[in-house]
Coordinates of C-alpha atoms and ligand atoms in Angstrom, one line a residue:
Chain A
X1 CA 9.4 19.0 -29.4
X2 CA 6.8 20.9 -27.1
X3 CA 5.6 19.3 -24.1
X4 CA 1.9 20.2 -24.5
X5 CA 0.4 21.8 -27.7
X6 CA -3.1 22.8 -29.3
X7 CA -3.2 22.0 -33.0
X8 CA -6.2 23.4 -34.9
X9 CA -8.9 23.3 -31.6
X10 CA -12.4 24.9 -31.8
X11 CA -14.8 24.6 -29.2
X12 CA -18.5 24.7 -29.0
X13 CA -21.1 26.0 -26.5
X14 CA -24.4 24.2 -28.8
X15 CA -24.3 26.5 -31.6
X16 CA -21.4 28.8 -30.6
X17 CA -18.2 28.7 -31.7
X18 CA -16.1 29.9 -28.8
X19 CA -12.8 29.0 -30.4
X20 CA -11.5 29.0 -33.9
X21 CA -8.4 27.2 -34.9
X22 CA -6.5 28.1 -31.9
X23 CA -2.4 26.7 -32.1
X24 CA -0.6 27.1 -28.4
X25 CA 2.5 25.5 -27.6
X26 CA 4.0 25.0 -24.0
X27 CA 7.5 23.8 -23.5
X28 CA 8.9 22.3 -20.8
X29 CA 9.8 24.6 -17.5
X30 CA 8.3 27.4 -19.6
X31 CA 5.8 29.6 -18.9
X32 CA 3.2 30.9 -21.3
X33 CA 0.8 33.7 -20.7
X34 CA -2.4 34.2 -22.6
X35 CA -4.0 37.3 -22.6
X36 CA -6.8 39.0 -24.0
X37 CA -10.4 40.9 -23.5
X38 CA -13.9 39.4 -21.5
X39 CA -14.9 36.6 -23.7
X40 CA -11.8 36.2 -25.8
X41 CA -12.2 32.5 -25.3
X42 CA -9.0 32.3 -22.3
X43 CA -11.1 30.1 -20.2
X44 CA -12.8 27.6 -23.0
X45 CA -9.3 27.2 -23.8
X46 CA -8.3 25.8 -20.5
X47 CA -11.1 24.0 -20.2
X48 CA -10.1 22.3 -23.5
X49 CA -6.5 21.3 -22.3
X50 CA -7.9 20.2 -18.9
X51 CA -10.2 18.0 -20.6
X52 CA -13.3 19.4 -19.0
X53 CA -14.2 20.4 -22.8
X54 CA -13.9 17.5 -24.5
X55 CA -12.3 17.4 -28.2
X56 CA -10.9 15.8 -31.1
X57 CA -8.4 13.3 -29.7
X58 CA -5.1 14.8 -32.2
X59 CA -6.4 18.0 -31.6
X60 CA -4.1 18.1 -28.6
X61 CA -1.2 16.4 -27.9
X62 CA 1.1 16.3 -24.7
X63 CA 4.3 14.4 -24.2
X64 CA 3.9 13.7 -28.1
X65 CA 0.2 11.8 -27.5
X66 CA -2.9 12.9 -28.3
X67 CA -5.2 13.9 -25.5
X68 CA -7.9 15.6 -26.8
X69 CA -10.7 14.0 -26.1
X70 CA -9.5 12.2 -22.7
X71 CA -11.6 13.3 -19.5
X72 CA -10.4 15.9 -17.2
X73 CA -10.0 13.0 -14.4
X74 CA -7.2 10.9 -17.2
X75 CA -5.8 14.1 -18.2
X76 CA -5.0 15.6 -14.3
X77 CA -4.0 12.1 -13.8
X78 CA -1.2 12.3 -16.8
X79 CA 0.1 15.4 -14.7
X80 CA -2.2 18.7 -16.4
X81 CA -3.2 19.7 -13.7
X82 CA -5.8 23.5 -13.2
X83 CA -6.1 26.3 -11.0
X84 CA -9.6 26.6 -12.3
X85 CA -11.6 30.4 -12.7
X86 CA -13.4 31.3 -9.6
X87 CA -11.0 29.2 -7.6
X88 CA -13.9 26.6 -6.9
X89 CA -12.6 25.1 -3.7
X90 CA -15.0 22.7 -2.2
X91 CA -17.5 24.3 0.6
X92 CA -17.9 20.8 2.8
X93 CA -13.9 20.5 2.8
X94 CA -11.4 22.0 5.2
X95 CA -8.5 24.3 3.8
X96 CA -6.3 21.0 4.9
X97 CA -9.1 18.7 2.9
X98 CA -9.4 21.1 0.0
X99 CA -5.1 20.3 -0.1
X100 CA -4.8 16.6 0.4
X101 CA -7.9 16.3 -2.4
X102 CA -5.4 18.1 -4.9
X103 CA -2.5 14.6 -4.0
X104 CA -5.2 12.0 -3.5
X105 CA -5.4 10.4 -7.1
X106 CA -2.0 11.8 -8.4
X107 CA 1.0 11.9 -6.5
X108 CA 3.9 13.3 -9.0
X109 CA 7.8 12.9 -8.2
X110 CA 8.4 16.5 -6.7
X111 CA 8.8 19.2 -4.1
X112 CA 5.1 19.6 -3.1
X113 CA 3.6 18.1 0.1
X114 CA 1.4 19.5 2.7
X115 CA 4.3 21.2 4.4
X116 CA 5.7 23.0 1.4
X117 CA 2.7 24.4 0.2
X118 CA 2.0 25.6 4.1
X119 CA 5.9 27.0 4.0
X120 CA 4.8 28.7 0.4
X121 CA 1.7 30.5 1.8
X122 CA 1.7 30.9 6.0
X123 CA -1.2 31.7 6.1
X124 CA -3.1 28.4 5.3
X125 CA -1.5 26.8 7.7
X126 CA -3.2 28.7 10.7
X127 CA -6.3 28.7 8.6
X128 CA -6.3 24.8 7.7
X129 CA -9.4 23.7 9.9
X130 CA -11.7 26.6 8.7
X131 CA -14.0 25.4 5.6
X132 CA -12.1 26.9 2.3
X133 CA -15.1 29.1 1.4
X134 CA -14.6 30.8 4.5
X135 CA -11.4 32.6 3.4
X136 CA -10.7 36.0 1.5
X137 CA -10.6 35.9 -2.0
X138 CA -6.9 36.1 -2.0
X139 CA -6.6 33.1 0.4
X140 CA -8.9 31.2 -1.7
X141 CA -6.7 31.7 -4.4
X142 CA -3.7 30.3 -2.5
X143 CA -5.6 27.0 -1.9
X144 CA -6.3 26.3 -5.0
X145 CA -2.8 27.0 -6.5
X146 CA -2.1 24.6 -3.5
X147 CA -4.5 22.1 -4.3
X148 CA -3.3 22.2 -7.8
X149 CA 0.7 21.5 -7.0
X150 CA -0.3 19.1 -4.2
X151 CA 0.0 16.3 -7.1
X152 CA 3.1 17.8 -8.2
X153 CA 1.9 18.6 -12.1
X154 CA 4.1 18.7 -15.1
X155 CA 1.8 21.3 -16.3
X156 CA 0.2 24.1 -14.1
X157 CA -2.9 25.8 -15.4
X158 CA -4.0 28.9 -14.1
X159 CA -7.1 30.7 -15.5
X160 CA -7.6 34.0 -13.9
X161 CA -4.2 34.1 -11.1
X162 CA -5.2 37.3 -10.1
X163 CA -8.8 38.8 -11.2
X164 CA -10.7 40.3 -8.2
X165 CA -7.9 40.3 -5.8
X166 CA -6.5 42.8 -4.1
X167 CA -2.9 44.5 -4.8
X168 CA -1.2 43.5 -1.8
X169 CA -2.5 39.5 -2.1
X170 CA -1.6 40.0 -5.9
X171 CA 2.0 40.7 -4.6
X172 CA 2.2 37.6 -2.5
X173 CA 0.9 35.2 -4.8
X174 CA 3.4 36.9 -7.5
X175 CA 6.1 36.5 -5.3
X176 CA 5.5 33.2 -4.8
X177 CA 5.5 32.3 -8.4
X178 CA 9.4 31.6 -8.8
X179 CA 9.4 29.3 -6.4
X180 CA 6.4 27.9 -8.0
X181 CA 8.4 27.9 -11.0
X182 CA 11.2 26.1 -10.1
X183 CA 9.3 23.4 -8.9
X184 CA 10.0 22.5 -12.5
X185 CA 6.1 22.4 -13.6
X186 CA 5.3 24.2 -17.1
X187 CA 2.9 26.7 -16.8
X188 CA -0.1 28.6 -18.5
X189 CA -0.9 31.4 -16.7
X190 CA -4.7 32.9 -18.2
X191 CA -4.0 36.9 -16.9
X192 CA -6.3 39.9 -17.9
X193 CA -3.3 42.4 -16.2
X194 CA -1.0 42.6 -19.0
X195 CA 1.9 44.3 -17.4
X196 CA 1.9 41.7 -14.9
X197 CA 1.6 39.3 -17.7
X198 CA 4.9 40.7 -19.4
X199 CA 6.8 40.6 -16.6
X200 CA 6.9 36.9 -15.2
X201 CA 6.0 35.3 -19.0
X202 CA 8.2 33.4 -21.2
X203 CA 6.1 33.9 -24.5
X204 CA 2.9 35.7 -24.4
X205 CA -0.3 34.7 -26.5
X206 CA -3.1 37.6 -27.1
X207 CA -6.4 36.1 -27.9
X208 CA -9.6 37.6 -29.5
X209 CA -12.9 36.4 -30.3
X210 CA -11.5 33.0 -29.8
X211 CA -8.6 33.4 -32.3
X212 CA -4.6 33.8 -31.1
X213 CA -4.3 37.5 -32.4
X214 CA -0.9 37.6 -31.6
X215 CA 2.2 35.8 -29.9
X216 CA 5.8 36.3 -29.3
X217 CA 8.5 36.8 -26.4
X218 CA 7.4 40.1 -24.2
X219 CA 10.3 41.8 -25.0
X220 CA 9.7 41.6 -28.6
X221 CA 6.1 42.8 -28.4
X222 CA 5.3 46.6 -28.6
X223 CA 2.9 48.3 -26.9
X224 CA 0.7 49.0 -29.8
X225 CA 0.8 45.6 -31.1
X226 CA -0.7 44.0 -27.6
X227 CA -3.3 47.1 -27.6
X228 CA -4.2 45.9 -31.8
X229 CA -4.1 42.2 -30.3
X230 CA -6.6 42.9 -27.6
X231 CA -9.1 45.1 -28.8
X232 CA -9.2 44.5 -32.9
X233 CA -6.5 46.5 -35.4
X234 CA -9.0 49.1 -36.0
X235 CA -8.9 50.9 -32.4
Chain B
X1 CA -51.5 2.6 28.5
X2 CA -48.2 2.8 29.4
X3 CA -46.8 6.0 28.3
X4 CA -43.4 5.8 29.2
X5 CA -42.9 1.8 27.2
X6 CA -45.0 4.0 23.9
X7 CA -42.2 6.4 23.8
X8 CA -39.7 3.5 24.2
X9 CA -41.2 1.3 21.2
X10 CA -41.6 4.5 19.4
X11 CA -38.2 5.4 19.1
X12 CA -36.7 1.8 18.7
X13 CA -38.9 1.7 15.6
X14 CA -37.4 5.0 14.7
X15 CA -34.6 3.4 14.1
X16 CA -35.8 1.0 11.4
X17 CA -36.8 3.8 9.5
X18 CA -33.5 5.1 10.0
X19 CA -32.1 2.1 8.3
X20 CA -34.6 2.1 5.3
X21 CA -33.8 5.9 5.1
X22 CA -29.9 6.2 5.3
X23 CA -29.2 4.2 2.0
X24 CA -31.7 7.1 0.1
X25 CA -29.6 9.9 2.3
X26 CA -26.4 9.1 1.3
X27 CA -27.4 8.5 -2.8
X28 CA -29.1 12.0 -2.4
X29 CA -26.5 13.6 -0.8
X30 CA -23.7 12.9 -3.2
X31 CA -25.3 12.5 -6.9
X32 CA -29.0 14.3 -6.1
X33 CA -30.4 11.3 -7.1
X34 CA -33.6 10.1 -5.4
X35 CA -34.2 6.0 -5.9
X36 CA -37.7 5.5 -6.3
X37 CA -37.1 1.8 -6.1
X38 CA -35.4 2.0 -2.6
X39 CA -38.1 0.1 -1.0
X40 CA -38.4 -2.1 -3.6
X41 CA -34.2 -2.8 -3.6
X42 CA -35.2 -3.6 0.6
X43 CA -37.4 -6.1 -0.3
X44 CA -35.5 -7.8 -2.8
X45 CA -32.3 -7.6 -0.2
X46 CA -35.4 -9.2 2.3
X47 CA -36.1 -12.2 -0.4
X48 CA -32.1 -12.5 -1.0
X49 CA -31.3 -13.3 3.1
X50 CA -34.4 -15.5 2.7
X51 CA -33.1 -17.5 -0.3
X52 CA -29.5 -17.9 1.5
X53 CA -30.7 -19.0 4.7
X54 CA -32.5 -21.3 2.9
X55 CA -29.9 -22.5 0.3
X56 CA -27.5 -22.8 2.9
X57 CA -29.2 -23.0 6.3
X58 CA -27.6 -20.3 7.7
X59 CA -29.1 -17.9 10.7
X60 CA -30.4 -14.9 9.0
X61 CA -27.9 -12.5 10.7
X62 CA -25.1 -14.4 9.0
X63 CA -27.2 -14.6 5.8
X64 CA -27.3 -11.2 5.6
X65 CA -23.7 -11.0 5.9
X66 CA -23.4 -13.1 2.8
X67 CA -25.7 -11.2 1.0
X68 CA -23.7 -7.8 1.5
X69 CA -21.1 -8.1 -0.9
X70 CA -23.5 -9.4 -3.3
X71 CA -25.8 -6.5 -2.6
X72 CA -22.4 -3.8 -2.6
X73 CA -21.7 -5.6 -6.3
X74 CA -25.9 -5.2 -7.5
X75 CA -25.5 -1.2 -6.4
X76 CA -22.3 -0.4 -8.2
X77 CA -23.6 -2.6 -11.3
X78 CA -27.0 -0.7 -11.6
X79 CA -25.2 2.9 -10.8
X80 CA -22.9 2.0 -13.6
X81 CA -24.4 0.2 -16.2
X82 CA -27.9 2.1 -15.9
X83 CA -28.2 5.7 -13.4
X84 CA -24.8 6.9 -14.6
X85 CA -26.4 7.2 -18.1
X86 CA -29.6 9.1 -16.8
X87 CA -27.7 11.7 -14.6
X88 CA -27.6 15.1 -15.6
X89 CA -29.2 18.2 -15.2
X90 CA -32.7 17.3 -16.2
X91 CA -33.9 15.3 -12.9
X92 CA -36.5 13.7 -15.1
X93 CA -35.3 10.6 -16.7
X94 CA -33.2 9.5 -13.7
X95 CA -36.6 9.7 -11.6
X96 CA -38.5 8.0 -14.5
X97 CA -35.9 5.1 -14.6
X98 CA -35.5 4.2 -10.8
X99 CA -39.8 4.3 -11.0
X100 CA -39.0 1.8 -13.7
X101 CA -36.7 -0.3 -12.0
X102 CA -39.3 -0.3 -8.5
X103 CA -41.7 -1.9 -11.2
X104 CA -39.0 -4.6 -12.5
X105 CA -38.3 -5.6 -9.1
X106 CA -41.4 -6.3 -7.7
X107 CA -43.1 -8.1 -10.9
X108 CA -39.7 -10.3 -11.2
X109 CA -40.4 -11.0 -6.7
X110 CA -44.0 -12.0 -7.8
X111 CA -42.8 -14.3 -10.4
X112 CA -39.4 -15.6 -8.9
X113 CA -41.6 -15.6 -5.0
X114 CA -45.0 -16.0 -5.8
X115 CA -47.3 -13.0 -3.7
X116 CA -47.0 -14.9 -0.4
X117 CA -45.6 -13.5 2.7
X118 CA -42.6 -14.3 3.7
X119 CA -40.8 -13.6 6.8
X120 CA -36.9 -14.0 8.0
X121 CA -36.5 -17.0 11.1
X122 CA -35.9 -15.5 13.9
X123 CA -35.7 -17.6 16.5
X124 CA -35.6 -17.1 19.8
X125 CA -33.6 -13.4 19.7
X126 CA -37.3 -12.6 18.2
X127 CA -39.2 -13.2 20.9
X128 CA -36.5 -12.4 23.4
X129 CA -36.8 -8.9 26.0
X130 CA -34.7 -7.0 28.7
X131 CA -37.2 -6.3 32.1
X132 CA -35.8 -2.6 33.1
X133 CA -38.2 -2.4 35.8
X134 CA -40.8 0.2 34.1
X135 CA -40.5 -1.2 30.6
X136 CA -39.9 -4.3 28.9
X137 CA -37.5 -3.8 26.1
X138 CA -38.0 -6.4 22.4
X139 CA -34.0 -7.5 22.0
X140 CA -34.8 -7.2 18.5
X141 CA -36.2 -3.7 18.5
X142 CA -33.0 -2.6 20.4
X143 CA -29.9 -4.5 18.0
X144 CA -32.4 -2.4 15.0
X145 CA -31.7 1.0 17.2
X146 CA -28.1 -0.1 18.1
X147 CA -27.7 -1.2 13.9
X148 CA -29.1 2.3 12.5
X149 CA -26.9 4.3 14.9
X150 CA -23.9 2.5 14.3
X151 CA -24.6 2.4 10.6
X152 CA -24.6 6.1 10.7
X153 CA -21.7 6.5 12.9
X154 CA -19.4 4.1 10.7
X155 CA -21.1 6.3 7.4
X156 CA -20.1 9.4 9.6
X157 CA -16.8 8.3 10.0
X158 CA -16.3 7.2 5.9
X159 CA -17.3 10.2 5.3
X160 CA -15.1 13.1 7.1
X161 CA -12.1 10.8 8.5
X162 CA -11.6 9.2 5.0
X163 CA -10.5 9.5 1.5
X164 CA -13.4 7.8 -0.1
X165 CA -15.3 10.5 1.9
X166 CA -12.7 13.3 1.1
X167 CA -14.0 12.4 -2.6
X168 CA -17.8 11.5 -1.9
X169 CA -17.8 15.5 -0.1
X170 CA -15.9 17.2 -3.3
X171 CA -18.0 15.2 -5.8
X172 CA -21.0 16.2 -4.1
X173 CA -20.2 19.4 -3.8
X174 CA -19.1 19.9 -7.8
X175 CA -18.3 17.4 -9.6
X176 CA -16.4 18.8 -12.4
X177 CA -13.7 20.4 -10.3
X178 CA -13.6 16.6 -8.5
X179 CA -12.7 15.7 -11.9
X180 CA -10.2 18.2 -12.5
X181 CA -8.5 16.7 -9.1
X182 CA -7.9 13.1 -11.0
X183 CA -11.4 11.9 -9.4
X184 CA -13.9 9.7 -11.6
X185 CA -17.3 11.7 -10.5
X186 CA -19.1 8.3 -12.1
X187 CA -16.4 6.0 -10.4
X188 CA -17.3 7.6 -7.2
X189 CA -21.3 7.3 -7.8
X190 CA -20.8 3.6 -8.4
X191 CA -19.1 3.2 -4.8
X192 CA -21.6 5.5 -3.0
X193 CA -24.5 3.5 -4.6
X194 CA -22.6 0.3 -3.4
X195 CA -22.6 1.3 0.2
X196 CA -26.2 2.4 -0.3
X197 CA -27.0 -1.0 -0.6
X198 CA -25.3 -2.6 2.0
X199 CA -27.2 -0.5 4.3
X200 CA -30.3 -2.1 2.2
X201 CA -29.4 -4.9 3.1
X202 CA -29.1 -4.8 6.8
X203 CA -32.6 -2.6 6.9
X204 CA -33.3 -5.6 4.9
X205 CA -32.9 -7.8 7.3
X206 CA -34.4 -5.8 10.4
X207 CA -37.3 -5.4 7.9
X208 CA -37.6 -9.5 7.4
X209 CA -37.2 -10.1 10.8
X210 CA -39.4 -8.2 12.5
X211 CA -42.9 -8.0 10.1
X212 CA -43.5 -10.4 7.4
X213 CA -43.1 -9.4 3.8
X214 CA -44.6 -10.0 0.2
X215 CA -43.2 -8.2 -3.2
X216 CA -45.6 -5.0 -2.6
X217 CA -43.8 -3.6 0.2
X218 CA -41.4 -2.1 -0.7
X219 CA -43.5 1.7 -1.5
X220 CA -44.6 1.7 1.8
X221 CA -41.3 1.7 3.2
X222 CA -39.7 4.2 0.3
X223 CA -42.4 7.0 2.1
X224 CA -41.5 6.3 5.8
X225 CA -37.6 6.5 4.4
X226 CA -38.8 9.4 2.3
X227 CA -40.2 11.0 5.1
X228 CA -37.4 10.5 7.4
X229 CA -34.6 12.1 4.9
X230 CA -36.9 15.5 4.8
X231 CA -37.8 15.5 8.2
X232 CA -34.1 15.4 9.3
X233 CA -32.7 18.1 6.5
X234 CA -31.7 16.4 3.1
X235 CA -27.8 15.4 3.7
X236 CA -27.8 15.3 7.2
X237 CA -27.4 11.6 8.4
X238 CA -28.1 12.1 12.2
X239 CA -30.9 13.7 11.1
X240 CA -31.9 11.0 9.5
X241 CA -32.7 9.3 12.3
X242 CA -33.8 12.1 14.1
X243 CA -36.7 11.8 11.2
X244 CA -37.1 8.1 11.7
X245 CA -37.6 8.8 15.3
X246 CA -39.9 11.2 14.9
X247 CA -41.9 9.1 12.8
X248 CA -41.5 6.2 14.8
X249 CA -43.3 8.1 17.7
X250 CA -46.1 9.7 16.0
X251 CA -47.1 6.1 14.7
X252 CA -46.3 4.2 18.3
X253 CA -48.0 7.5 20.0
X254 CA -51.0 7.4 17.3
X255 CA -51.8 3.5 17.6
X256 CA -51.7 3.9 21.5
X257 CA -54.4 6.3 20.8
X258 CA -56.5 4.5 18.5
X259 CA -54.9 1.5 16.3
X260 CA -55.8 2.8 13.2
X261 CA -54.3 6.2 13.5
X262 CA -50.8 4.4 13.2
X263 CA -50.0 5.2 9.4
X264 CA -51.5 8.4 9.0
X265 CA -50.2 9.4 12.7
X266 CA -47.1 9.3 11.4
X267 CA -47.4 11.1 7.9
X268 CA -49.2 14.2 10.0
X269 CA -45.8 14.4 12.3
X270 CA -43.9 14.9 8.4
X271 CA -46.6 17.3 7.3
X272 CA -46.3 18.8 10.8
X273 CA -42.4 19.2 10.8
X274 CA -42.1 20.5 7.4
X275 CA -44.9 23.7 8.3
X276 CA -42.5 24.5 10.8
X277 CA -38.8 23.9 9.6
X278 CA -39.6 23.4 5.3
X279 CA -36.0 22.7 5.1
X280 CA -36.0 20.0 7.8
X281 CA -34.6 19.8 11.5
X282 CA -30.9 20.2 10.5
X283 CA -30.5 21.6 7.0
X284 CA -26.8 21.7 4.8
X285 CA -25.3 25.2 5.6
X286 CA -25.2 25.3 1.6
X287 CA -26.8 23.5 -1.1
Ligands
ADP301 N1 -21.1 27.7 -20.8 C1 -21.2 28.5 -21.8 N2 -22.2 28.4 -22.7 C2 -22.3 29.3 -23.7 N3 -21.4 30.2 -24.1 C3 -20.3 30.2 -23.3 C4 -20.1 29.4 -22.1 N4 -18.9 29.7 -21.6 C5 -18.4 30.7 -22.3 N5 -19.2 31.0 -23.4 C6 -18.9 32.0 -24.4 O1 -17.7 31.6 -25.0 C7 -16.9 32.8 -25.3 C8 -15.6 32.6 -24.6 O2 -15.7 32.6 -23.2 P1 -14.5 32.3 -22.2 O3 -13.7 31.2 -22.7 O4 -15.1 32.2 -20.9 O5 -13.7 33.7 -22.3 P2 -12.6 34.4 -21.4 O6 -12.2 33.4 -20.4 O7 -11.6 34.8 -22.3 O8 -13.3 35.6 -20.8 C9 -17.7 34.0 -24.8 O9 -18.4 34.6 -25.8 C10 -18.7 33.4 -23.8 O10 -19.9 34.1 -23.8
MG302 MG1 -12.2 33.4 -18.3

């Protein structure tokens, strides 16, 4: 049995259908890549599971209940928790604050505290009194995978791990991933690099126009199937 | 005219407006909501230490001690059951709604009160006053000072030493990631509101003690407060009462002058202030 999985979910900005029937499963200590173009729906999809979008209750279902239409507040609290697009640390918090936020409703059974996310990325530690939206991009990006681990999640949602960041602070957040990983949390990773993608995933999902296009293990993907996946069969 | 005991009495009353302006601060700064019926919620927290002290006899002080938990319970309960509905990106209906509830409080006042003034017992601490040589100083005007700044150094303190601030701060700043970090962004609005209105209730009580009071008060004191907030930078809490000063000692300045320049004395500082700095004396960094 899965831990988390999508059965059937559409999503709706007013009128627009963003997604269509979309099926994802996550299993536990796995981690799932979803791909695809601007648009494709990645992020509405997170935002489904996170409970920012709210949906039909059976729609989803985690630890075998249905969570659908919870609120992103119960649904972090039941140990989803997101790395959310754009990073969106808090401007009036410290890099320390922005951390100890992630712990301060959930504290999960595992490795993560203050000091272990410091000893995963160095760099926070010197920086932990500036304000967060003082950082680099990159840095940014470490707190909020921080912030997200600090309440030691059963799931780990990433939209966008890397998008707008440069190589070398692509590397280190990369390299930190396995021992991210064997933290034990299940992860989703939402990543436009697909090479990247292949390399650290456990299954890979291509979305389009808010459909799944394709899915499968990366080594049993082609080349030509991801490129049909991601821009439409007749390319 | 004494100059130097104008400047004095002008900023102690600064510090009454601080208290009537803080509770509108901190809603404002965490849900963007502004309370029309904030001086309105003063005077009802006013006729509430009245009815306790006499219900039970007790000094006003400790009256108003009493009344906060009631008045912590009345804030969560209307932030919960009624602005928690309204809030959302149109600012309309909340503004509408609080305008509502200003005219629900004062007609119930007139019926439950009657349209007499009223005013808080305040013995001998009212008429009471230090001799510092050049000035005489009202003990009442100075515990009014003394209870705004220590109001907004204990709020100070909540809010960047704490948890609950920790989570007033990232709400305020976006709530739907707060939410995404376990928080309740409507949870949060109910305890903010809460606090609002135990400082209410202790500019309640300054407000009782020092002036008399009837149910059509409170507006008055939701402009000084009003004025205050903007003149100090919306979110900013010290300057706040920066603003209540200010206002304090146009009004004190402007009846030395001539005693009906008092009022508007003090709305020409605002109108003043905000030519210079729009944004007010000590804006947010980022809004
Ligand atoms: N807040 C919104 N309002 C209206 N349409 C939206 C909104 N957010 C996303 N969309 C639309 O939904 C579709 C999927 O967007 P999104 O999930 O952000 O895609 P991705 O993350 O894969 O780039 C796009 O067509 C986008 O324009
Ligand atoms: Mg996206």
């Amino acid at each position: 049995m899965a831990l988390l999985s999508t059965h059937g979910l559409t999503a709706h900005y007013g009128q627009f259908q963003a997604l269509f029937g979309v099926d994802v499963t996550l299993d536990a200590g796995e981690c799932v890549a979803i791909i695809g173009a601007n648009g494709a729906g990645k992020t509405t999809l997170m935002r489904s599971i996170s409970g920012v979008l709210r949906n039909e209750s059976k729609s989803i279902r985690y630890r075998d209940l249905p969570i659908g239409s919870l609120a992103a507040d119960e649904v972090m609290q039941r140990g989803i928790a997101m790395v959310p697009e754009g990073r969106r640390l808090f401007p009036s918090l410290t890099v320390e604050e922005n951390l100890l936020i992630g712990a301060q409703v959930r504290k999960g059974q595992g490795p993560w505290t203050l000091e272990a996310i410091y000893e995963l990325f160095p760099i926070l530690k010197e920086r932990r009194k500036n304000a967060g939206t003082a950082l680099s991009g990159g840095q940014q990006q470490m707190v909020a995978i921080g912030r997200a681990l600090m309440s030691n999640p059963d799931v780990l949602l990433c939209d966008e791990i890397s998008l707008g960041l440069a190589p070398v602070v692509i590397r280190d957040i990369y390299n930190a991933l396995p021992r991210i990983r064997a933290g034990d949390a299940a992860m989703i990773i939402v990543e436009q690099d697909i090479g990247q993608a292949l390399k650290v995933a456990d299954r890979v999902y291509c979305m389009m126009e808010g459909r799944v296009t394709l899915t499968g293990t990366p080594q049993a993907l082609s080349r030509e199937a991801i490129h049909n996946a991601y821009f439409g069969a007749a390319a | 005219m004494n100059w130097i005991d104008t400047i004095v009495q002008g900023v102690l009353l600064g510090g009454l407006y601080a208290l009537f302006a803080s509770g509108l601060s901190l809603v404002f700064g965490i849900m963007r909501l502004v309370n029309l019926a904030h001086g309105d919620l003063i005077v009802l927290g006013a006729y509430l230490i009245l009815l306790i002290v006499s219900l039970l006899g007790l000094s006003p002080f400790v009256a108003a001690m009493v009344a906060l938990p009631l008045m912590f319970a009345l804030g969560y309960g209307l932030q919960k059951f009624v602005l928690n509905r309204v809030l959302g990106e149109d600012i309309l209906p909340p503004l509408l709604v609080t305008f509502g509830i200003s005219i629900v409080v004062q007609n119930a006042l007139l019926q439950g009160a009657s349209a007499d003034t009223q005013r808080l017992p305040a013995g001998d601490i009212g008429v009471a006053s230090l001799n510092l040589g050049i000035v005489n100083i009202g003990v009442l005007p100075l515990l009014t000072f003394g209870s705004a700044v220590g109001v907004i150094l204990i709020l100070n303190h909540v809010f960047y030493r704490t948890a609950l601030g920790r989570a007033f701060r990232a709400t305020s700043d976006d709530a739907t990631t707060a939410s995404l970090m376990g928080i309740r962004p409507r949870a949060v609005f109910a305890q903010a509101t809460g606090i609002a209105m135990m400082i209410v209730t202790i500019a309640a009580l300054y407000l009782g003690l020092r002036a008399s009071f009837d149910p059509a008060v409170g507006p008055a004191r939701l402009i000084y407060a009003f004025e205050a907030v903007i003149i100090g930078g919306l979110g900013s809490l010290w300057g706040t009462l920066a603003g209540g000063v200010i206002i304090g000692l146009a009004q004190t300045i402007g009846a030395a002058i001539n005693p009906e320049w008092q009022i508007l004395a003090g709305h020409v500082a605002f109108l003043l202030v905000l030519l210079v700095k729009p944004r007010g004396l000590f804006p947010r960094a980022f809004d």
